[in-house]
């Protein structure tokens, strides 16, 4: 039997990235479309896959999307983006558009759960059974892989919106989350850094005090996730993590926040392999979507 071909869609708030393939070394036809209206954007994505599907039929499609999403297979709105504040995109059926067109298994999950699955399959989480993937970018989100499966639960985790202790006397910035103000995303996303310091995050020099404060909050957040889920590794992705000094700082602040409580080498001499950068680099998002396609295809085979 020849290897089945998978399609992947990384559905982001600013762009959609599409590709086909089966692994990082077989990625083909990667294309990007700006996120405009749902009709226009999904139309372009459909055209992209129609052309490919005519020549080489796809076995399954995976969609890793910005959210919130309806991930309950029994729900009448399964496969929809639900209550997003992104103009025009609330209550948009995503899965249905592709399921009706191609009639193949469709994997659908959050962008961060997709990225987590891609890292598990080919990147920095191979061989683990419990880990988290966090993105620190335009927003902050976390994908959780626990006991060998992606976590959905009630809806899906929203790790970016946990509350953090902030001392207003030391840090008067009230945060920018429209729901919570100074939650993790409200304090530490790229736009939060820009609002706090009056310049884009990527222009803040490495010795700027922004990074020590950023690392302190991220360390508190990671300590919370470590205490809650007991991950075997934490992968930190997203544009803000490109700041060169941030990853080593976060390792130290996480250790400080836990204050020696968790007795495991991962939190001590093995910290550099416990809090890590993604293994899949620039293609992590779309490879995550391809990993979702592969999973949906395998589940359909065993159904
Ligand atoms: P998205 O979250 O929209 O998918 P990214 O993960 O690329 O996109 O994150 C974009 C954010 O990352 C922006 O707010 C930008 O200011 C910030 N960013 C990009 N590069 C850097 C950098 N080198 N240092 C710090 N912040 C950065
Ligand atoms: Zn929030």
mmCIF file of C-alpha atoms and ligand atoms in Angstrom:
data_model
loop_
_atom_site.group_PDB
_atom_site.id
_atom_site.type_symbol
_atom_site.label_atom_id
_atom_site.label_comp_id
_atom_site.label_asym_id
_atom_site.label_seq_id
_atom_site.Cartn_x
_atom_site.Cartn_y
_atom_site.Cartn_z
ATOM 1 C CA UNK A 1 0.000 0.000 0.000
ATOM 2 C CA UNK A 2 1.397 3.439 -0.876
ATOM 3 C CA UNK A 3 1.745 6.008 1.927
ATOM 4 C CA UNK A 4 -1.462 8.037 2.307
ATOM 5 C CA UNK A 5 -1.162 11.758 1.640
ATOM 6 C CA UNK A 6 -2.414 14.227 4.253
ATOM 7 C CA UNK A 7 -3.447 17.859 4.001
ATOM 8 C CA UNK A 8 -2.853 20.358 6.795
ATOM 9 C CA UNK A 9 -4.407 23.753 7.486
ATOM 10 C CA UNK A 10 -2.961 26.055 10.124
ATOM 11 C CA UNK A 11 -5.859 28.464 10.616
ATOM 12 C CA UNK A 12 -4.522 31.616 12.272
ATOM 13 C CA UNK A 13 -5.973 35.001 13.042
ATOM 14 C CA UNK A 14 -3.669 36.706 10.542
ATOM 15 C CA UNK A 15 -2.939 33.959 8.013
ATOM 16 C CA UNK A 16 -3.900 30.469 6.934
ATOM 17 C CA UNK A 17 -1.008 28.157 6.051
ATOM 18 C CA UNK A 18 -1.796 25.082 3.945
ATOM 19 C CA UNK A 19 0.413 22.189 2.905
ATOM 20 C CA UNK A 20 0.347 18.503 2.063
ATOM 21 C CA UNK A 21 2.690 15.752 3.159
ATOM 22 C CA UNK A 22 3.231 13.037 5.699
ATOM 23 C CA UNK A 23 6.164 14.350 7.775
ATOM 24 C CA UNK A 24 8.645 17.256 8.041
ATOM 25 C CA UNK A 25 10.752 15.780 5.231
ATOM 26 C CA UNK A 26 7.858 15.350 2.798
ATOM 27 C CA UNK A 27 6.134 18.725 3.148
ATOM 28 C CA UNK A 28 4.874 19.993 -0.240
ATOM 29 C CA UNK A 29 3.044 22.948 -1.784
ATOM 30 C CA UNK A 30 3.105 25.110 1.362
ATOM 31 C CA UNK A 31 0.938 28.189 0.696
ATOM 32 C CA UNK A 32 -0.215 31.131 2.803
ATOM 33 C CA UNK A 33 -3.447 33.107 2.551
ATOM 34 C CA UNK A 34 -4.256 36.210 4.633
ATOM 35 C CA UNK A 35 -7.191 35.777 7.018
ATOM 36 C CA UNK A 36 -9.862 38.061 5.534
ATOM 37 C CA UNK A 37 -13.558 37.090 5.576
ATOM 38 C CA UNK A 38 -14.496 33.454 6.225
ATOM 39 C CA UNK A 39 -16.006 33.062 2.730
ATOM 40 C CA UNK A 40 -12.967 34.444 0.928
ATOM 41 C CA UNK A 41 -10.349 32.730 3.106
ATOM 42 C CA UNK A 42 -12.019 29.311 3.191
ATOM 43 C CA UNK A 43 -12.722 29.638 -0.561
ATOM 44 C CA UNK A 44 -9.008 30.039 -1.271
ATOM 45 C CA UNK A 45 -8.119 27.113 0.969
ATOM 46 C CA UNK A 46 -10.757 24.950 -0.738
ATOM 47 C CA UNK A 47 -9.371 25.834 -4.185
ATOM 48 C CA UNK A 48 -5.856 24.971 -3.014
ATOM 49 C CA UNK A 49 -6.850 21.487 -1.843
ATOM 50 C CA UNK A 50 -9.247 20.845 -4.763
ATOM 51 C CA UNK A 51 -6.368 21.207 -7.220
ATOM 52 C CA UNK A 52 -4.165 18.839 -5.247
ATOM 53 C CA UNK A 53 -6.951 16.341 -4.509
ATOM 54 C CA UNK A 54 -7.752 16.057 -8.253
ATOM 55 C CA UNK A 55 -4.205 14.901 -8.997
ATOM 56 C CA UNK A 56 -3.371 12.957 -5.820
ATOM 57 C CA UNK A 57 -6.327 12.123 -3.594
ATOM 58 C CA UNK A 58 -5.859 13.136 0.020
ATOM 59 C CA UNK A 59 -6.492 10.465 2.673
ATOM 60 C CA UNK A 60 -7.378 12.964 5.427
ATOM 61 C CA UNK A 61 -7.224 16.646 6.287
ATOM 62 C CA UNK A 62 -6.164 18.243 9.562
ATOM 63 C CA UNK A 63 -7.162 21.711 10.753
ATOM 64 C CA UNK A 64 -5.375 23.399 13.667
ATOM 65 C CA UNK A 65 -7.325 26.567 14.338
ATOM 66 C CA UNK A 66 -7.483 29.691 16.437
ATOM 67 C CA UNK A 67 -10.443 29.442 18.791
ATOM 68 C CA UNK A 68 -12.460 29.047 20.820
ATOM 69 C CA UNK A 69 -13.671 25.932 19.016
ATOM 70 C CA UNK A 70 -16.458 23.387 19.387
ATOM 71 C CA UNK A 71 -14.598 20.070 19.619
ATOM 72 C CA UNK A 72 -17.431 17.843 20.830
ATOM 73 C CA UNK A 73 -18.213 15.326 18.070
ATOM 74 C CA UNK A 74 -21.841 15.033 19.296
ATOM 75 C CA UNK A 75 -22.523 18.765 19.240
ATOM 76 C CA UNK A 76 -24.633 20.285 16.423
ATOM 77 C CA UNK A 77 -21.945 22.922 16.035
ATOM 78 C CA UNK A 78 -18.987 20.512 16.094
ATOM 79 C CA UNK A 79 -16.179 21.871 13.932
ATOM 80 C CA UNK A 80 -17.160 25.526 14.354
ATOM 81 C CA UNK A 81 -15.108 28.461 15.561
ATOM 82 C CA UNK A 82 -17.450 29.681 18.314
ATOM 83 C CA UNK A 83 -17.315 32.937 20.278
ATOM 84 C CA UNK A 84 -14.193 34.556 18.828
ATOM 85 C CA UNK A 85 -13.985 38.351 19.022
ATOM 86 C CA UNK A 86 -12.336 38.288 15.575
ATOM 87 C CA UNK A 87 -14.728 40.292 13.340
ATOM 88 C CA UNK A 88 -16.834 38.106 11.023
ATOM 89 C CA UNK A 89 -15.514 34.783 12.339
ATOM 90 C CA UNK A 90 -17.797 34.039 15.300
ATOM 91 C CA UNK A 91 -19.884 30.871 14.770
ATOM 92 C CA UNK A 92 -18.137 29.858 11.542
ATOM 93 C CA UNK A 93 -18.358 26.264 10.354
ATOM 94 C CA UNK A 94 -14.854 25.156 9.387
ATOM 95 C CA UNK A 95 -14.920 21.354 9.353
ATOM 96 C CA UNK A 96 -18.245 21.122 7.466
ATOM 97 C CA UNK A 97 -16.878 23.061 4.497
ATOM 98 C CA UNK A 98 -14.115 20.510 3.935
ATOM 99 C CA UNK A 99 -16.049 17.405 5.007
ATOM 100 C CA UNK A 100 -18.792 18.153 2.441
ATOM 101 C CA UNK A 101 -16.299 18.852 -0.317
ATOM 102 C CA UNK A 102 -13.880 15.941 0.145
ATOM 103 C CA UNK A 103 -15.713 13.286 2.178
ATOM 104 C CA UNK A 104 -12.493 12.248 3.957
ATOM 105 C CA UNK A 105 -11.662 12.119 7.699
ATOM 106 C CA UNK A 106 -11.012 15.600 9.099
ATOM 107 C CA UNK A 107 -8.933 16.150 12.233
ATOM 108 C CA UNK A 108 -9.843 19.361 14.037
ATOM 109 C CA UNK A 109 -8.278 20.901 17.123
ATOM 110 C CA UNK A 110 -6.876 24.083 18.591
ATOM 111 C CA UNK A 111 -3.720 25.519 17.040
ATOM 112 C CA UNK A 112 -1.784 24.718 20.209
ATOM 113 C CA UNK A 113 -3.104 21.166 20.522
ATOM 114 C CA UNK A 114 -2.111 20.689 16.870
ATOM 115 C CA UNK A 115 1.367 22.064 17.551
ATOM 116 C CA UNK A 116 1.640 19.771 20.583
ATOM 117 C CA UNK A 117 0.724 16.732 18.477
ATOM 118 C CA UNK A 118 3.242 17.715 15.784
ATOM 119 C CA UNK A 119 5.974 18.023 18.430
ATOM 120 C CA UNK A 120 4.977 14.621 19.796
ATOM 121 C CA UNK A 121 5.099 13.020 16.367
ATOM 122 C CA UNK A 122 8.296 14.587 14.989
ATOM 123 C CA UNK A 123 9.665 17.271 17.324
ATOM 124 C CA UNK A 124 10.666 17.991 20.904
ATOM 125 C CA UNK A 125 8.125 15.732 22.639
ATOM 126 C CA UNK A 126 8.783 12.391 20.939
ATOM 127 C CA UNK A 127 8.365 9.469 23.309
ATOM 128 C CA UNK A 128 6.689 11.458 26.110
ATOM 129 C CA UNK A 129 3.185 10.779 27.350
ATOM 130 C CA UNK A 130 2.473 13.998 29.277
ATOM 131 C CA UNK A 131 3.692 17.442 28.201
ATOM 132 C CA UNK A 132 2.437 20.897 27.308
ATOM 133 C CA UNK A 133 3.053 23.220 24.367
ATOM 134 C CA UNK A 134 2.637 26.938 25.014
ATOM 135 C CA UNK A 135 2.656 29.722 22.466
ATOM 136 C CA UNK A 136 3.631 33.211 23.573
ATOM 137 C CA UNK A 137 2.678 35.276 20.546
ATOM 138 C CA UNK A 138 -0.167 37.607 19.597
ATOM 139 C CA UNK A 139 -2.075 35.641 22.213
ATOM 140 C CA UNK A 140 -1.038 33.019 24.735
ATOM 141 C CA UNK A 141 -2.417 29.497 24.585
ATOM 142 C CA UNK A 142 -1.480 26.036 25.700
ATOM 143 C CA UNK A 143 -2.009 22.592 24.268
ATOM 144 C CA UNK A 144 -1.981 19.709 26.729
ATOM 145 C CA UNK A 145 -1.074 16.119 25.926
ATOM 146 C CA UNK A 146 -1.796 13.967 28.957
ATOM 147 C CA UNK A 147 -1.383 10.206 29.268
ATOM 148 C CA UNK A 148 -0.937 9.851 25.519
ATOM 149 C CA UNK A 149 -3.893 11.998 24.367
ATOM 150 C CA UNK A 150 -4.663 15.628 23.636
ATOM 151 C CA UNK A 151 -6.851 17.147 26.351
ATOM 152 C CA UNK A 152 -10.264 18.543 25.371
ATOM 153 C CA UNK A 153 -12.544 18.198 28.385
ATOM 154 C CA UNK A 154 -15.322 20.729 28.848
ATOM 155 C CA UNK A 155 -14.172 22.808 25.853
ATOM 156 C CA UNK A 156 -10.388 22.858 25.659
ATOM 157 C CA UNK A 157 -7.726 24.268 27.981
ATOM 158 C CA UNK A 158 -7.270 28.058 27.993
ATOM 159 C CA UNK A 159 -3.901 28.249 29.714
ATOM 160 C CA UNK A 160 -3.285 31.812 28.558
ATOM 161 C CA UNK A 161 -6.016 33.144 30.818
ATOM 162 C CA UNK A 162 -4.839 31.958 34.226
ATOM 163 C CA UNK A 163 -4.516 34.682 36.844
ATOM 164 C CA UNK A 164 -1.111 35.623 38.200
ATOM 165 C CA UNK A 165 -0.158 37.410 41.410
ATOM 166 C CA UNK A 166 0.750 40.983 40.400
ATOM 167 C CA UNK A 167 1.895 43.547 42.923
ATOM 168 C CA UNK A 168 0.405 46.868 41.693
ATOM 169 C CA UNK A 169 2.939 48.849 43.754
ATOM 170 C CA UNK A 170 5.791 47.204 41.840
ATOM 171 C CA UNK A 171 4.012 46.742 38.544
ATOM 172 C CA UNK A 172 1.191 49.214 37.889
ATOM 173 C CA UNK A 173 0.456 47.902 34.348
ATOM 174 C CA UNK A 174 -3.094 46.566 34.432
ATOM 175 C CA UNK A 175 -2.849 44.238 31.442
ATOM 176 C CA UNK A 176 -4.757 44.202 28.163
ATOM 177 C CA UNK A 177 -6.973 41.100 28.238
ATOM 178 C CA UNK A 178 -10.493 42.351 27.428
ATOM 179 C CA UNK A 179 -11.905 39.783 29.865
ATOM 180 C CA UNK A 180 -9.426 39.752 32.747
ATOM 181 C CA UNK A 181 -6.967 42.624 32.378
ATOM 182 C CA UNK A 182 -3.880 41.165 34.018
ATOM 183 C CA UNK A 183 -4.204 37.448 33.252
ATOM 184 C CA UNK A 184 -1.156 35.732 31.721
ATOM 185 C CA UNK A 185 -2.099 36.783 28.171
ATOM 186 C CA UNK A 186 -3.024 40.278 29.367
ATOM 187 C CA UNK A 187 0.459 40.715 30.855
ATOM 188 C CA UNK A 188 2.788 38.681 28.633
ATOM 189 C CA UNK A 189 1.529 38.447 25.025
ATOM 190 C CA UNK A 190 3.398 40.363 22.313
ATOM 191 C CA UNK A 191 0.715 43.098 22.207
ATOM 192 C CA UNK A 192 0.813 43.321 26.038
ATOM 193 C CA UNK A 193 4.579 43.942 25.895
ATOM 194 C CA UNK A 194 4.038 46.590 23.209
ATOM 195 C CA UNK A 195 1.324 48.311 25.291
ATOM 196 C CA UNK A 196 3.392 48.204 28.483
ATOM 197 C CA UNK A 197 6.677 49.453 27.050
ATOM 198 C CA UNK A 198 5.443 51.593 24.146
ATOM 199 C CA UNK A 199 7.430 49.719 21.493
ATOM 200 C CA UNK A 200 7.131 46.425 19.654
ATOM 201 C CA UNK A 201 8.390 43.416 21.599
ATOM 202 C CA UNK A 202 10.966 42.596 18.923
ATOM 203 C CA UNK A 203 12.573 46.041 19.337
ATOM 204 C CA UNK A 204 13.151 45.685 23.099
ATOM 205 C CA UNK A 205 16.920 45.131 23.576
ATOM 206 C CA UNK A 206 18.121 42.034 25.479
ATOM 207 C CA UNK A 207 19.158 44.082 28.528
ATOM 208 C CA UNK A 208 15.771 45.843 28.776
ATOM 209 C CA UNK A 209 13.997 45.332 32.143
ATOM 210 C CA UNK A 210 11.012 44.029 30.149
ATOM 211 C CA UNK A 211 12.585 40.604 29.909
ATOM 212 C CA UNK A 212 13.206 40.036 33.616
ATOM 213 C CA UNK A 213 9.585 40.937 34.372
ATOM 214 C CA UNK A 214 8.293 38.868 31.458
ATOM 215 C CA UNK A 215 10.308 35.886 32.689
ATOM 216 C CA UNK A 216 9.042 36.330 36.227
ATOM 217 C CA UNK A 217 5.401 36.101 35.113
ATOM 218 C CA UNK A 218 6.087 33.207 32.750
ATOM 219 C CA UNK A 219 7.921 31.397 35.569
ATOM 220 C CA UNK A 220 4.860 31.786 37.814
ATOM 221 C CA UNK A 221 2.635 30.450 35.040
ATOM 222 C CA UNK A 222 4.874 27.463 34.304
ATOM 223 C CA UNK A 223 5.047 26.624 38.011
ATOM 224 C CA UNK A 224 1.233 26.560 38.045
ATOM 225 C CA UNK A 225 1.091 24.252 35.022
ATOM 226 C CA UNK A 226 3.775 21.986 36.514
ATOM 227 C CA UNK A 227 1.831 21.695 39.770
ATOM 228 C CA UNK A 228 -1.439 21.059 37.918
ATOM 229 C CA UNK A 229 -0.501 18.624 35.137
ATOM 230 C CA UNK A 230 2.942 17.298 36.075
ATOM 231 C CA UNK A 231 4.251 17.574 32.501
ATOM 232 C CA UNK A 232 7.421 15.693 31.569
ATOM 233 C CA UNK A 233 8.446 18.633 29.358
ATOM 234 C CA UNK A 234 7.257 22.158 28.530
ATOM 235 C CA UNK A 235 7.726 23.455 24.989
ATOM 236 C CA UNK A 236 7.665 27.244 24.601
ATOM 237 C CA UNK A 237 6.840 28.515 21.105
ATOM 238 C CA UNK A 238 5.449 31.730 19.605
ATOM 239 C CA UNK A 239 7.081 34.905 18.331
ATOM 240 C CA UNK A 240 7.877 36.426 21.738
ATOM 241 C CA UNK A 241 10.077 33.427 22.597
ATOM 242 C CA UNK A 242 12.430 34.587 19.821
ATOM 243 C CA UNK A 243 13.713 37.187 22.291
ATOM 244 C CA UNK A 244 17.223 35.794 22.772
ATOM 245 C CA UNK A 245 17.525 35.944 26.562
ATOM 246 C CA UNK A 246 13.999 34.853 27.447
ATOM 247 C CA UNK A 247 14.166 31.041 27.441
ATOM 248 C CA UNK A 248 17.125 30.759 29.875
ATOM 249 C CA UNK A 249 15.540 33.406 32.116
ATOM 250 C CA UNK A 250 12.266 31.460 32.222
ATOM 251 C CA UNK A 251 14.086 28.298 33.278
ATOM 252 C CA UNK A 252 15.495 30.185 36.275
ATOM 253 C CA UNK A 253 12.258 31.948 37.235
ATOM 254 C CA UNK A 254 10.311 28.675 37.040
ATOM 255 C CA UNK A 255 12.779 27.063 39.445
ATOM 256 C CA UNK A 256 12.477 30.113 41.695
ATOM 257 C CA UNK A 257 8.673 30.051 41.623
ATOM 258 C CA UNK A 258 8.607 26.371 42.657
ATOM 259 C CA UNK A 259 11.237 27.091 45.294
ATOM 260 C CA UNK A 260 12.589 23.546 45.446
ATOM 261 C CA UNK A 261 9.203 22.000 46.162
ATOM 262 C CA UNK A 262 9.175 19.538 43.242
ATOM 263 C CA UNK A 263 12.044 17.129 43.771
ATOM 264 C CA UNK A 264 12.905 15.880 40.313
ATOM 265 C CA UNK A 265 16.065 16.280 38.187
ATOM 266 C CA UNK A 266 13.876 17.934 35.492
ATOM 267 C CA UNK A 267 13.522 20.948 37.765
ATOM 268 C CA UNK A 268 17.195 20.953 38.713
ATOM 269 C CA UNK A 269 20.153 19.628 36.708
ATOM 270 C CA UNK A 270 17.963 18.686 33.705
ATOM 271 C CA UNK A 271 16.100 22.002 33.409
ATOM 272 C CA UNK A 272 17.567 22.682 29.925
ATOM 273 C CA UNK A 273 15.851 19.611 28.512
ATOM 274 C CA UNK A 274 12.675 20.224 30.532
ATOM 275 C CA UNK A 275 11.776 23.760 29.352
ATOM 276 C CA UNK A 276 12.643 23.818 25.660
ATOM 277 C CA UNK A 277 12.067 25.528 22.308
ATOM 278 C CA UNK A 278 9.904 23.722 19.711
ATOM 279 C CA UNK A 279 11.685 21.145 17.592
ATOM 280 C CA UNK A 280 9.771 21.868 14.385
ATOM 281 C CA UNK A 281 10.700 25.524 13.861
ATOM 282 C CA UNK A 282 8.832 27.530 11.245
ATOM 283 C CA UNK A 283 6.690 24.658 10.012
ATOM 284 C CA UNK A 284 5.381 23.659 13.446
ATOM 285 C CA UNK A 285 1.855 24.971 12.853
ATOM 286 C CA UNK A 286 1.158 23.282 9.553
ATOM 287 C CA UNK A 287 2.942 20.079 10.618
ATOM 288 C CA UNK A 288 0.672 20.038 13.659
ATOM 289 C CA UNK A 289 -2.297 20.158 11.285
ATOM 290 C CA UNK A 290 -0.823 17.285 9.264
ATOM 291 C CA UNK A 291 -0.373 15.316 12.491
ATOM 292 C CA UNK A 292 -4.084 15.917 13.231
ATOM 293 C CA UNK A 293 -4.916 14.561 9.759
ATOM 294 C CA UNK A 294 -2.814 11.465 10.370
ATOM 295 C CA UNK A 295 -4.539 10.884 13.726
ATOM 296 C CA UNK A 296 -8.022 11.283 12.171
ATOM 297 C CA UNK A 297 -7.047 8.862 9.406
ATOM 298 C CA UNK A 298 -5.805 6.253 11.912
ATOM 299 C CA UNK A 299 -8.941 6.667 14.046
ATOM 300 C CA UNK A 300 -11.160 6.201 10.966
ATOM 301 C CA UNK A 301 -9.265 3.003 10.082
ATOM 302 C CA UNK A 302 -9.944 1.591 13.551
ATOM 303 C CA UNK A 303 -13.524 2.865 13.850
HETATM 304 P P1 LIG B 1 0.754 34.570 16.199
HETATM 305 O O1 LIG B 1 0.644 34.457 17.675
HETATM 306 O O2 LIG B 1 -0.107 35.658 15.631
HETATM 307 O O3 LIG B 1 0.633 33.262 15.491
HETATM 308 P P2 LIG B 1 3.625 34.866 16.515
HETATM 309 O O4 LIG B 1 3.704 33.622 17.314
HETATM 310 O O5 LIG B 1 4.645 35.069 15.432
HETATM 311 O O6 LIG B 1 2.228 35.074 15.841
HETATM 312 O O7 LIG B 1 3.737 36.056 17.564
HETATM 313 C C1 LIG B 1 3.684 37.391 17.156
HETATM 314 C C2 LIG B 1 4.163 38.274 18.326
HETATM 315 O O8 LIG B 1 5.524 37.965 18.606
HETATM 316 C C3 LIG B 1 4.092 39.747 18.035
HETATM 317 O O9 LIG B 1 3.404 40.389 19.085
HETATM 318 C C4 LIG B 1 5.550 40.197 17.970
HETATM 319 O O10 LIG B 1 5.715 41.490 18.529
HETATM 320 C C5 LIG B 1 6.264 39.161 18.817
HETATM 321 N N1 LIG B 1 7.627 38.919 18.365
HETATM 322 C C6 LIG B 1 8.040 38.520 17.132
HETATM 323 N N2 LIG B 1 9.395 38.415 17.067
HETATM 324 C C7 LIG B 1 9.852 38.733 18.292
HETATM 325 C C8 LIG B 1 11.170 38.814 18.891
HETATM 326 N N3 LIG B 1 12.281 38.548 18.197
HETATM 327 N N4 LIG B 1 11.242 39.189 20.181
HETATM 328 C C9 LIG B 1 10.131 39.440 20.891
HETATM 329 N N5 LIG B 1 8.886 39.405 20.404
HETATM 330 C C10 LIG B 1 8.731 39.068 19.128
HETATM 331 ZN ZN1 LIG B 2 -7.612 36.755 29.963
#
